[in-house]
Each structure stands twice: as structure tokens, then as C-alpha cells.
């Protein structure tokens, strides 16, 4: 990621900044029904009000963990591969610096990434893994110093990125009073992940990312179910569903499970997504104009940046509104008036 917050890359294109920790199809997707009583009790204790259709979803003041490009050596601009596609205008192998990366690790086209076809860069966030590897694991040592250091640093970054993403999900779940029944388990997960993130390069490289996800996912799933159970309406379960291009304009998706769902290009204008679980949902090109995502769990800024939205889109309190929505939202509003 360029120092101005610009360059980021993914070999398979942007997928909302997630690693989909629950993609295993055999994993249990239930639990919301059994969690309803505890969640309702927690909601009442937090003063969330009556269970009515007009109930307000809780907001959080949590700050979403984000990459700090000024403290990173442009790791995602070098370590990660990408292919020529709608997200990137060229091919780049992993371990090779992006042609837009300057000597000071800034991106020379940061202000023009989207119009010049580098959309994949604008929707990527390492959740702080880049500065962790650059400043902590390697104590400020530049990858340009030697090929061996570069290889190790890039390999560590490949592990650190999903670790920090899991930490971001755990932080989201811990910030919610309705998930109190699983807070102890979440805190244990946070401690283990934090200790790994602070460890030396050899320890990080020895970690099994798949096993880490499998260990943390049950607590994240349970927390998501507790949030969903707070919804006045028991939402649909679309876990891992292929909803690409789906017409969901104005849909009532309160309390829905959209974990790992493919929502590429879906029409979600004015959809109600409060109390929904969005972990790993692929929102590339989805239209969220006027949609309500307040109180949804596991939504990330990078994930929403891959979608379209406008000034009327209501977001979880911890997530920043993507800057490009201001211009793209105008076109969406014109389309809405035409469709009406």
C-alpha cells in the first residue's frame, strides 16, 4: 500500500478485505435461535429499546483497525500478486514492486487510482499488518536491503495479514454488549492472536493460518448469531449463497446471515441490513445507495469500499464512508429516479 494510502493488491481481485474465516461449508451455521434469549436480555440491559420495526440498531464508537502506510515499506505493493482485470490494469507477480511505487514507498498515482483502473488498490486494507511487520517484526529494516530479508518479510506479511484481520473481527465482536456471553472466549482469542503478532519472524512463519481461523471462527460465529438475535425480525440465512446480481432493492435483511455470500453487483438500494452478519460477504460492485447497515457486524471499510453507496447509506459507527461514494452516489441516484 503506497504511503499515501494508495497501492494495495490482491491476486484474485478485491474481496472486501476479508479472508473468509468461515468458508468451510461443513461449519455449523445455526445458533441464532438458541442465542435469542441471551441476546434480548443483553439488548434490554444496554438500553436498545423495544423490539419494534422502527427500533434503532446500536452504534459503536470503535475505531476500525487500519493500515498506516506512512509506517510501512509498501509491502502490499510488492509482496502481493495481482492480475489484469477490472481491479488492475496490468499483471504483477508477487515479490515484484508495483510500477507506481516510489522510492519513498509512496504511490505516484494515489490521487488517480480509480480513474486509471487501479480500483483493487483502493479497496485493500491490511488492518495494520504492514506497519506491524515493517516496524515491529523487522524493527524498521527495509526489504530492499537484501533478497533474503525481502523474502522473509513478504512471507511474514502473508501470515500477519490474516492474523490482523482476525484481530479486527474479534475487536468488532468484543465492542458489542449483546455479545457478552462469548466475551471471555473472544478475549482469549485476542490474546493469542496479539501474542503471535508480536512474536519474531520464525514464530510467525511457523503459524498455521488455517488452524488459527478454525480456532477463532466458533467465537466469531457465536457473536454474529448473538447480534442477529437482537433483530426484531429473524432474518434469512444466506451463508455462502451466490447472490451475484440479485435484485434485493428495499429488501428486509435485518438479522440476516450473509457470511461469505457472493453479492457481486447486487442491487441493495434501500435494503435494511441492520443486525446482519457480513463477515466475508463479497460486495464488489453492489449498490448500497440508501441502505441501512447500522448495527451490522463484521463490515469493514475495505469491504464497503468495493461497493457503491451514497450520502443516504447508513453505516456502522466504526466504519468510514468511502470517499468515492460521493461521486458514484450521484449516478446511482439518477438510476433510481429512472427505475422508479
mmCIF file of C-alpha atoms in Angstrom:
data_model
loop_
_atom_site.group_PDB
_atom_site.id
_atom_site.type_symbol
_atom_site.label_atom_id
_atom_site.label_comp_id
_atom_site.label_asym_id
_atom_site.label_seq_id
_atom_site.Cartn_x
_atom_site.Cartn_y
_atom_site.Cartn_z
ATOM 1 C CA UNK A 1 0.000 0.000 0.000
ATOM 2 C CA UNK A 2 1.599 3.266 -1.044
ATOM 3 C CA UNK A 3 2.449 5.677 1.720
ATOM 4 C CA UNK A 4 -0.409 7.958 0.736
ATOM 5 C CA UNK A 5 -2.877 5.174 1.384
ATOM 6 C CA UNK A 6 -2.869 4.160 -2.248
ATOM 7 C CA UNK A 7 -1.498 0.959 -3.653
ATOM 8 C CA UNK A 8 -2.754 -2.371 -2.485
ATOM 9 C CA UNK A 9 -3.134 -5.626 -4.355
ATOM 10 C CA UNK A 10 -4.792 -8.986 -4.319
ATOM 11 C CA UNK A 11 -4.012 -11.721 -6.749
ATOM 12 C CA UNK A 12 -7.677 -12.642 -7.172
ATOM 13 C CA UNK A 13 -9.072 -9.112 -7.078
ATOM 14 C CA UNK A 14 -10.593 -7.240 -4.168
ATOM 15 C CA UNK A 15 -12.999 -9.186 -1.994
ATOM 16 C CA UNK A 16 -13.976 -6.734 0.656
ATOM 17 C CA UNK A 17 -10.812 -7.033 2.685
ATOM 18 C CA UNK A 18 -11.638 -10.409 4.182
ATOM 19 C CA UNK A 19 -10.106 -13.821 4.286
ATOM 20 C CA UNK A 20 -13.447 -15.567 4.807
ATOM 21 C CA UNK A 21 -12.600 -17.397 8.046
ATOM 22 C CA UNK A 22 -15.809 -19.432 7.808
ATOM 23 C CA UNK A 23 -15.722 -20.640 4.218
ATOM 24 C CA UNK A 24 -15.712 -24.302 5.228
ATOM 25 C CA UNK A 25 -19.117 -25.468 4.041
ATOM 26 C CA UNK A 26 -19.349 -28.079 6.748
ATOM 27 C CA UNK A 27 -19.166 -25.500 9.528
ATOM 28 C CA UNK A 28 -22.291 -25.066 11.613
ATOM 29 C CA UNK A 29 -24.353 -22.040 10.578
ATOM 30 C CA UNK A 30 -27.072 -22.203 13.198
ATOM 31 C CA UNK A 31 -27.124 -20.920 16.737
ATOM 32 C CA UNK A 32 -29.050 -17.679 16.385
ATOM 33 C CA UNK A 33 -32.310 -19.226 17.555
ATOM 34 C CA UNK A 34 -30.728 -20.638 20.716
ATOM 35 C CA UNK A 35 -28.972 -17.331 21.388
ATOM 36 C CA UNK A 36 -32.127 -15.230 21.169
ATOM 37 C CA UNK A 37 -32.969 -15.114 24.879
ATOM 38 C CA UNK A 38 -29.446 -14.112 25.926
ATOM 39 C CA UNK A 39 -29.219 -11.517 23.169
ATOM 40 C CA UNK A 40 -32.582 -9.981 24.015
ATOM 41 C CA UNK A 41 -31.554 -9.767 27.650
ATOM 42 C CA UNK A 42 -28.271 -8.088 26.745
ATOM 43 C CA UNK A 43 -30.084 -5.674 24.459
ATOM 44 C CA UNK A 44 -32.507 -4.640 27.170
ATOM 45 C CA UNK A 45 -29.631 -4.158 29.585
ATOM 46 C CA UNK A 46 -27.888 -1.902 27.063
ATOM 47 C CA UNK A 47 -30.999 0.205 26.628
ATOM 48 C CA UNK A 48 -31.689 -0.673 22.999
ATOM 49 C CA UNK A 49 -35.423 -0.163 23.345
ATOM 50 C CA UNK A 50 -38.427 -2.226 22.388
ATOM 51 C CA UNK A 51 -38.421 -4.821 19.636
ATOM 52 C CA UNK A 52 -40.386 -2.832 17.105
ATOM 53 C CA UNK A 53 -39.941 -2.491 13.375
ATOM 54 C CA UNK A 54 -38.635 1.025 13.869
ATOM 55 C CA UNK A 55 -36.092 0.015 16.531
ATOM 56 C CA UNK A 56 -32.683 1.621 16.199
ATOM 57 C CA UNK A 57 -29.724 -0.703 15.805
ATOM 58 C CA UNK A 58 -26.893 0.003 18.273
ATOM 59 C CA UNK A 59 -23.961 2.088 17.108
ATOM 60 C CA UNK A 60 -20.366 1.614 18.143
ATOM 61 C CA UNK A 61 -17.665 4.204 18.725
ATOM 62 C CA UNK A 62 -14.949 1.645 17.994
ATOM 63 C CA UNK A 63 -12.277 2.715 15.529
ATOM 64 C CA UNK A 64 -11.717 0.132 12.838
ATOM 65 C CA UNK A 65 -8.078 -1.071 12.742
ATOM 66 C CA UNK A 66 -6.485 0.249 9.557
ATOM 67 C CA UNK A 67 -3.153 0.172 7.801
ATOM 68 C CA UNK A 68 -0.768 3.076 8.423
ATOM 69 C CA UNK A 69 1.038 3.436 5.108
ATOM 70 C CA UNK A 70 3.439 6.051 6.483
ATOM 71 C CA UNK A 71 4.947 3.381 8.761
ATOM 72 C CA UNK A 72 5.037 0.586 6.170
ATOM 73 C CA UNK A 73 7.546 -0.230 3.452
ATOM 74 C CA UNK A 74 4.878 -0.626 0.792
ATOM 75 C CA UNK A 75 4.621 -4.341 1.494
ATOM 76 C CA UNK A 76 1.300 -4.917 -0.255
ATOM 77 C CA UNK A 77 2.644 -3.050 -3.312
ATOM 78 C CA UNK A 78 5.495 -5.546 -3.535
ATOM 79 C CA UNK A 79 4.655 -8.814 -1.788
ATOM 80 C CA UNK A 80 1.203 -9.433 -3.282
ATOM 81 C CA UNK A 81 0.480 -10.504 -6.867
ATOM 82 C CA UNK A 82 -2.389 -9.257 -8.992
ATOM 83 C CA UNK A 83 -3.767 -9.988 -12.447
ATOM 84 C CA UNK A 84 -5.023 -7.703 -15.158
ATOM 85 C CA UNK A 85 -8.753 -7.382 -14.565
ATOM 86 C CA UNK A 86 -11.470 -4.910 -13.667
ATOM 87 C CA UNK A 87 -9.451 -4.250 -10.493
ATOM 88 C CA UNK A 88 -5.985 -3.811 -12.038
ATOM 89 C CA UNK A 89 -4.817 -2.677 -15.484
ATOM 90 C CA UNK A 90 -1.689 -4.879 -15.550
ATOM 91 C CA UNK A 91 -0.281 -8.159 -14.270
ATOM 92 C CA UNK A 92 2.214 -8.171 -11.395
ATOM 93 C CA UNK A 93 3.880 -11.211 -9.814
ATOM 94 C CA UNK A 94 4.271 -11.484 -6.062
ATOM 95 C CA UNK A 95 7.574 -10.151 -4.770
ATOM 96 C CA UNK A 96 7.895 -7.614 -7.577
ATOM 97 C CA UNK A 97 7.403 -3.896 -6.818
ATOM 98 C CA UNK A 98 4.420 -2.194 -8.416
ATOM 99 C CA UNK A 99 5.486 0.231 -11.126
ATOM 100 C CA UNK A 100 3.704 3.023 -9.258
ATOM 101 C CA UNK A 101 5.713 2.574 -6.047
ATOM 102 C CA UNK A 102 8.127 5.445 -5.460
ATOM 103 C CA UNK A 103 11.496 5.225 -3.734
ATOM 104 C CA UNK A 104 9.960 6.641 -0.546
ATOM 105 C CA UNK A 105 7.228 3.929 -0.659
ATOM 106 C CA UNK A 106 4.537 6.428 -1.658
ATOM 107 C CA UNK A 107 2.220 5.803 -4.605
ATOM 108 C CA UNK A 108 2.895 8.137 -7.518
ATOM 109 C CA UNK A 109 -0.710 7.935 -8.791
ATOM 110 C CA UNK A 110 -2.527 7.797 -5.453
ATOM 111 C CA UNK A 111 -4.944 10.587 -6.330
ATOM 112 C CA UNK A 112 -5.877 8.942 -9.639
ATOM 113 C CA UNK A 113 -6.040 5.258 -8.756
ATOM 114 C CA UNK A 114 -9.723 4.681 -9.510
ATOM 115 C CA UNK A 115 -9.967 6.603 -12.807
ATOM 116 C CA UNK A 116 -6.786 4.916 -14.033
ATOM 117 C CA UNK A 117 -8.105 1.400 -13.385
ATOM 118 C CA UNK A 118 -6.424 0.592 -10.062
ATOM 119 C CA UNK A 119 -9.655 0.002 -8.147
ATOM 120 C CA UNK A 120 -8.187 -3.022 -6.385
ATOM 121 C CA UNK A 121 -5.716 -0.743 -4.620
ATOM 122 C CA UNK A 122 -8.443 1.498 -3.247
ATOM 123 C CA UNK A 123 -10.401 -1.315 -1.608
ATOM 124 C CA UNK A 124 -7.484 -3.040 0.112
ATOM 125 C CA UNK A 125 -6.598 -2.686 3.784
ATOM 126 C CA UNK A 126 -4.080 -4.807 5.672
ATOM 127 C CA UNK A 127 -5.700 -3.886 9.030
ATOM 128 C CA UNK A 128 -2.309 -2.746 10.290
ATOM 129 C CA UNK A 129 -0.283 -5.818 9.299
ATOM 130 C CA UNK A 130 2.044 -3.780 7.089
ATOM 131 C CA UNK A 131 3.318 -1.465 9.786
ATOM 132 C CA UNK A 132 3.486 -4.359 12.263
ATOM 133 C CA UNK A 133 5.819 -6.331 10.005
ATOM 134 C CA UNK A 134 7.821 -3.263 8.989
ATOM 135 C CA UNK A 135 8.286 -1.631 12.376
ATOM 136 C CA UNK A 136 7.941 -4.455 14.900
ATOM 137 C CA UNK A 137 8.798 -7.842 13.388
ATOM 138 C CA UNK A 138 11.702 -6.424 11.355
ATOM 139 C CA UNK A 139 12.383 -3.409 13.599
ATOM 140 C CA UNK A 140 12.385 -0.900 10.747
ATOM 141 C CA UNK A 141 14.672 -2.882 8.440
ATOM 142 C CA UNK A 142 13.954 -2.112 4.769
ATOM 143 C CA UNK A 143 13.200 -5.096 2.498
ATOM 144 C CA UNK A 144 15.424 -3.507 -0.138
ATOM 145 C CA UNK A 145 18.497 -4.274 1.977
ATOM 146 C CA UNK A 146 18.869 -7.868 0.793
ATOM 147 C CA UNK A 147 16.924 -10.514 -1.175
ATOM 148 C CA UNK A 148 16.849 -12.816 1.872
ATOM 149 C CA UNK A 149 15.303 -10.141 4.095
ATOM 150 C CA UNK A 150 12.774 -9.343 1.376
ATOM 151 C CA UNK A 151 11.688 -12.971 1.019
ATOM 152 C CA UNK A 152 11.259 -13.399 4.763
ATOM 153 C CA UNK A 153 9.445 -10.100 5.178
ATOM 154 C CA UNK A 154 6.992 -10.911 2.386
ATOM 155 C CA UNK A 155 6.389 -14.377 3.810
ATOM 156 C CA UNK A 156 5.731 -12.942 7.278
ATOM 157 C CA UNK A 157 3.361 -10.371 5.791
ATOM 158 C CA UNK A 158 1.359 -13.187 4.162
ATOM 159 C CA UNK A 159 0.738 -14.624 7.643
ATOM 160 C CA UNK A 160 0.386 -11.338 9.512
ATOM 161 C CA UNK A 161 -2.333 -10.008 7.222
ATOM 162 C CA UNK A 162 -4.980 -12.663 8.101
ATOM 163 C CA UNK A 163 -3.898 -12.509 11.762
ATOM 164 C CA UNK A 164 -4.638 -8.781 11.864
ATOM 165 C CA UNK A 165 -7.876 -9.314 10.008
ATOM 166 C CA UNK A 166 -8.982 -11.821 12.627
ATOM 167 C CA UNK A 167 -7.991 -9.325 15.322
ATOM 168 C CA UNK A 168 -10.213 -6.730 13.625
ATOM 169 C CA UNK A 169 -13.186 -9.110 13.659
ATOM 170 C CA UNK A 170 -12.563 -10.006 17.301
ATOM 171 C CA UNK A 171 -12.394 -6.299 18.190
ATOM 172 C CA UNK A 172 -15.728 -5.708 16.467
ATOM 173 C CA UNK A 173 -17.380 -8.562 18.358
ATOM 174 C CA UNK A 174 -15.917 -7.509 21.722
ATOM 175 C CA UNK A 175 -17.191 -3.971 21.284
ATOM 176 C CA UNK A 176 -20.821 -5.122 21.455
ATOM 177 C CA UNK A 177 -22.659 -5.624 24.758
ATOM 178 C CA UNK A 178 -25.042 -8.116 23.165
ATOM 179 C CA UNK A 179 -22.108 -10.496 22.584
ATOM 180 C CA UNK A 180 -21.228 -10.570 26.276
ATOM 181 C CA UNK A 181 -21.883 -14.335 26.612
ATOM 182 C CA UNK A 182 -18.881 -15.008 24.358
ATOM 183 C CA UNK A 183 -16.586 -12.167 25.513
ATOM 184 C CA UNK A 184 -14.338 -14.440 27.583
ATOM 185 C CA UNK A 185 -13.690 -16.672 24.589
ATOM 186 C CA UNK A 186 -13.110 -13.669 22.363
ATOM 187 C CA UNK A 187 -10.626 -12.176 24.817
ATOM 188 C CA UNK A 188 -8.672 -15.439 24.867
ATOM 189 C CA UNK A 189 -8.602 -15.400 21.079
ATOM 190 C CA UNK A 190 -7.423 -11.789 21.071
ATOM 191 C CA UNK A 191 -4.621 -12.579 23.495
ATOM 192 C CA UNK A 192 -3.378 -15.491 21.398
ATOM 193 C CA UNK A 193 -3.516 -13.553 18.138
ATOM 194 C CA UNK A 194 -1.849 -10.500 19.689
ATOM 195 C CA UNK A 195 0.983 -12.603 21.091
ATOM 196 C CA UNK A 196 1.557 -14.127 17.662
ATOM 197 C CA UNK A 197 1.536 -10.699 16.003
ATOM 198 C CA UNK A 198 4.223 -9.505 18.437
ATOM 199 C CA UNK A 199 6.389 -12.607 18.015
ATOM 200 C CA UNK A 200 9.603 -12.942 15.988
ATOM 201 C CA UNK A 201 9.625 -13.800 12.305
ATOM 202 C CA UNK A 202 10.326 -17.517 12.800
ATOM 203 C CA UNK A 203 7.363 -17.876 15.166
ATOM 204 C CA UNK A 204 5.039 -16.070 12.789
ATOM 205 C CA UNK A 205 6.203 -18.156 9.833
ATOM 206 C CA UNK A 206 5.575 -21.370 11.771
ATOM 207 C CA UNK A 207 1.925 -20.428 12.406
ATOM 208 C CA UNK A 208 -0.848 -22.346 10.657
ATOM 209 C CA UNK A 209 -3.270 -19.698 9.368
ATOM 210 C CA UNK A 210 -5.965 -22.259 8.635
ATOM 211 C CA UNK A 211 -5.779 -23.606 12.169
ATOM 212 C CA UNK A 212 -5.934 -20.061 13.578
ATOM 213 C CA UNK A 213 -9.103 -19.334 11.643
ATOM 214 C CA UNK A 214 -10.653 -22.628 12.686
ATOM 215 C CA UNK A 215 -9.878 -21.866 16.335
ATOM 216 C CA UNK A 216 -11.292 -18.319 16.291
ATOM 217 C CA UNK A 217 -14.252 -18.872 13.989
ATOM 218 C CA UNK A 218 -16.610 -20.549 16.510
ATOM 219 C CA UNK A 219 -16.459 -17.491 18.778
ATOM 220 C CA UNK A 220 -16.953 -15.132 15.832
ATOM 221 C CA UNK A 221 -19.871 -17.200 14.603
ATOM 222 C CA UNK A 222 -21.471 -17.233 18.046
ATOM 223 C CA UNK A 223 -21.002 -13.459 18.379
ATOM 224 C CA UNK A 224 -22.561 -12.917 14.972
ATOM 225 C CA UNK A 225 -25.545 -15.042 15.961
ATOM 226 C CA UNK A 226 -25.989 -13.016 19.147
ATOM 227 C CA UNK A 227 -26.049 -9.793 17.125
ATOM 228 C CA UNK A 228 -28.527 -11.278 14.653
ATOM 229 C CA UNK A 229 -30.755 -12.415 17.502
ATOM 230 C CA UNK A 230 -31.193 -8.766 18.513
ATOM 231 C CA UNK A 231 -33.103 -8.089 15.315
ATOM 232 C CA UNK A 232 -36.873 -7.575 15.639
ATOM 233 C CA UNK A 233 -37.110 -9.926 12.683
ATOM 234 C CA UNK A 234 -35.392 -13.277 12.330
ATOM 235 C CA UNK A 235 -33.509 -12.688 9.110
ATOM 236 C CA UNK A 236 -32.815 -15.173 6.324
ATOM 237 C CA UNK A 237 -29.725 -17.363 6.266
ATOM 238 C CA UNK A 238 -27.771 -16.814 3.047
ATOM 239 C CA UNK A 239 -24.437 -18.089 4.266
ATOM 240 C CA UNK A 240 -22.161 -18.687 1.292
ATOM 241 C CA UNK A 241 -25.062 -18.120 -1.116
ATOM 242 C CA UNK A 242 -24.500 -16.999 -4.692
ATOM 243 C CA UNK A 243 -26.459 -13.752 -4.837
ATOM 244 C CA UNK A 244 -24.398 -12.104 -7.545
ATOM 245 C CA UNK A 245 -26.533 -9.577 -9.370
ATOM 246 C CA UNK A 246 -29.512 -10.305 -7.109
ATOM 247 C CA UNK A 247 -32.375 -7.810 -7.100
ATOM 248 C CA UNK A 248 -32.639 -7.008 -3.405
ATOM 249 C CA UNK A 249 -33.705 -3.399 -3.647
ATOM 250 C CA UNK A 250 -35.602 -2.458 -0.480
ATOM 251 C CA UNK A 251 -35.228 -5.986 0.906
ATOM 252 C CA UNK A 252 -35.748 -6.572 4.615
ATOM 253 C CA UNK A 253 -32.495 -8.287 5.541
ATOM 254 C CA UNK A 254 -32.469 -7.406 9.214
ATOM 255 C CA UNK A 255 -30.723 -10.121 11.178
ATOM 256 C CA UNK A 256 -29.667 -11.935 8.003
ATOM 257 C CA UNK A 257 -26.636 -14.190 7.832
ATOM 258 C CA UNK A 258 -24.660 -13.144 4.766
ATOM 259 C CA UNK A 259 -21.420 -14.768 5.858
ATOM 260 C CA UNK A 260 -19.311 -15.423 2.768
ATOM 261 C CA UNK A 261 -22.216 -14.613 0.444
ATOM 262 C CA UNK A 262 -21.416 -13.552 -3.110
ATOM 263 C CA UNK A 263 -23.206 -10.244 -3.601
ATOM 264 C CA UNK A 264 -21.177 -9.014 -6.550
ATOM 265 C CA UNK A 265 -23.188 -6.428 -8.442
ATOM 266 C CA UNK A 266 -26.286 -6.986 -6.281
ATOM 267 C CA UNK A 267 -28.930 -4.270 -6.122
ATOM 268 C CA UNK A 268 -29.182 -3.490 -2.413
ATOM 269 C CA UNK A 269 -30.519 0.030 -2.751
ATOM 270 C CA UNK A 270 -32.507 0.983 0.339
ATOM 271 C CA UNK A 271 -32.120 -2.531 1.748
ATOM 272 C CA UNK A 272 -32.353 -2.891 5.531
ATOM 273 C CA UNK A 273 -29.213 -4.724 6.686
ATOM 274 C CA UNK A 274 -29.328 -3.849 10.374
ATOM 275 C CA UNK A 275 -28.139 -6.601 12.727
ATOM 276 C CA UNK A 276 -26.860 -8.621 9.756
ATOM 277 C CA UNK A 277 -23.653 -10.678 9.765
ATOM 278 C CA UNK A 278 -21.471 -9.574 6.844
ATOM 279 C CA UNK A 279 -18.233 -11.389 7.530
ATOM 280 C CA UNK A 280 -16.582 -12.293 4.239
ATOM 281 C CA UNK A 281 -19.512 -11.071 2.115
ATOM 282 C CA UNK A 282 -18.280 -10.113 -1.362
ATOM 283 C CA UNK A 283 -19.818 -6.718 -2.079
ATOM 284 C CA UNK A 284 -17.806 -5.782 -5.154
ATOM 285 C CA UNK A 285 -19.937 -3.559 -7.349
ATOM 286 C CA UNK A 286 -23.011 -3.975 -5.130
ATOM 287 C CA UNK A 287 -25.213 -0.892 -4.893
ATOM 288 C CA UNK A 288 -25.778 0.111 -1.267
ATOM 289 C CA UNK A 289 -27.302 3.510 -2.006
ATOM 290 C CA UNK A 290 -29.724 4.369 0.775
ATOM 291 C CA UNK A 291 -29.125 1.032 2.509
ATOM 292 C CA UNK A 292 -29.064 0.815 6.316
ATOM 293 C CA UNK A 293 -26.140 -1.143 7.775
ATOM 294 C CA UNK A 294 -26.262 0.264 11.306
ATOM 295 C CA UNK A 295 -25.518 -2.356 13.901
ATOM 296 C CA UNK A 296 -24.385 -4.917 11.313
ATOM 297 C CA UNK A 297 -21.422 -6.981 12.438
ATOM 298 C CA UNK A 298 -18.049 -7.578 10.768
ATOM 299 C CA UNK A 299 -18.472 -4.999 7.992
ATOM 300 C CA UNK A 300 -15.100 -3.457 7.101
ATOM 301 C CA UNK A 301 -14.194 -0.234 5.358
ATOM 302 C CA UNK A 302 -12.340 -2.071 2.601
ATOM 303 C CA UNK A 303 -15.316 -4.366 2.075
ATOM 304 C CA UNK A 304 -17.707 -1.436 1.658
ATOM 305 C CA UNK A 305 -15.248 0.499 -0.498
ATOM 306 C CA UNK A 306 -15.604 -2.271 -3.071
ATOM 307 C CA UNK A 307 -19.329 -1.489 -3.234
ATOM 308 C CA UNK A 308 -21.194 1.641 -4.285
ATOM 309 C CA UNK A 309 -23.114 3.908 -1.950
ATOM 310 C CA UNK A 310 -24.221 7.459 -1.353
ATOM 311 C CA UNK A 311 -24.824 10.040 1.349
ATOM 312 C CA UNK A 312 -28.014 8.247 2.368
ATOM 313 C CA UNK A 313 -26.238 4.958 3.093
ATOM 314 C CA UNK A 314 -26.164 4.472 6.858
ATOM 315 C CA UNK A 315 -23.045 2.711 8.122
ATOM 316 C CA UNK A 316 -21.870 1.004 11.301
ATOM 317 C CA UNK A 317 -20.380 3.652 13.557
ATOM 318 C CA UNK A 318 -16.833 2.283 13.311
ATOM 319 C CA UNK A 319 -16.633 2.251 9.508
ATOM 320 C CA UNK A 320 -15.589 5.258 7.453
ATOM 321 C CA UNK A 321 -17.672 6.294 4.463
ATOM 322 C CA UNK A 322 -15.670 5.555 1.283
ATOM 323 C CA UNK A 323 -14.612 8.820 -0.366
ATOM 324 C CA UNK A 324 -15.565 7.695 -3.859
ATOM 325 C CA UNK A 325 -19.213 7.205 -2.839
ATOM 326 C CA UNK A 326 -19.783 10.957 -3.088
ATOM 327 C CA UNK A 327 -19.411 10.914 -6.882
ATOM 328 C CA UNK A 328 -20.665 7.426 -7.630
ATOM 329 C CA UNK A 329 -23.745 8.015 -5.492
ATOM 330 C CA UNK A 330 -24.921 10.734 -7.862
ATOM 331 C CA UNK A 331 -25.063 8.290 -10.767
ATOM 332 C CA UNK A 332 -26.909 5.771 -8.599
ATOM 333 C CA UNK A 333 -29.496 8.368 -7.618
ATOM 334 C CA UNK A 334 -30.096 9.156 -11.283
ATOM 335 C CA UNK A 335 -30.574 5.426 -11.974
ATOM 336 C CA UNK A 336 -33.005 5.179 -9.058
ATOM 337 C CA UNK A 337 -35.132 8.000 -10.420
ATOM 338 C CA UNK A 338 -35.129 6.345 -13.841
ATOM 339 C CA UNK A 339 -36.204 2.985 -12.407
ATOM 340 C CA UNK A 340 -38.960 4.494 -10.282
#
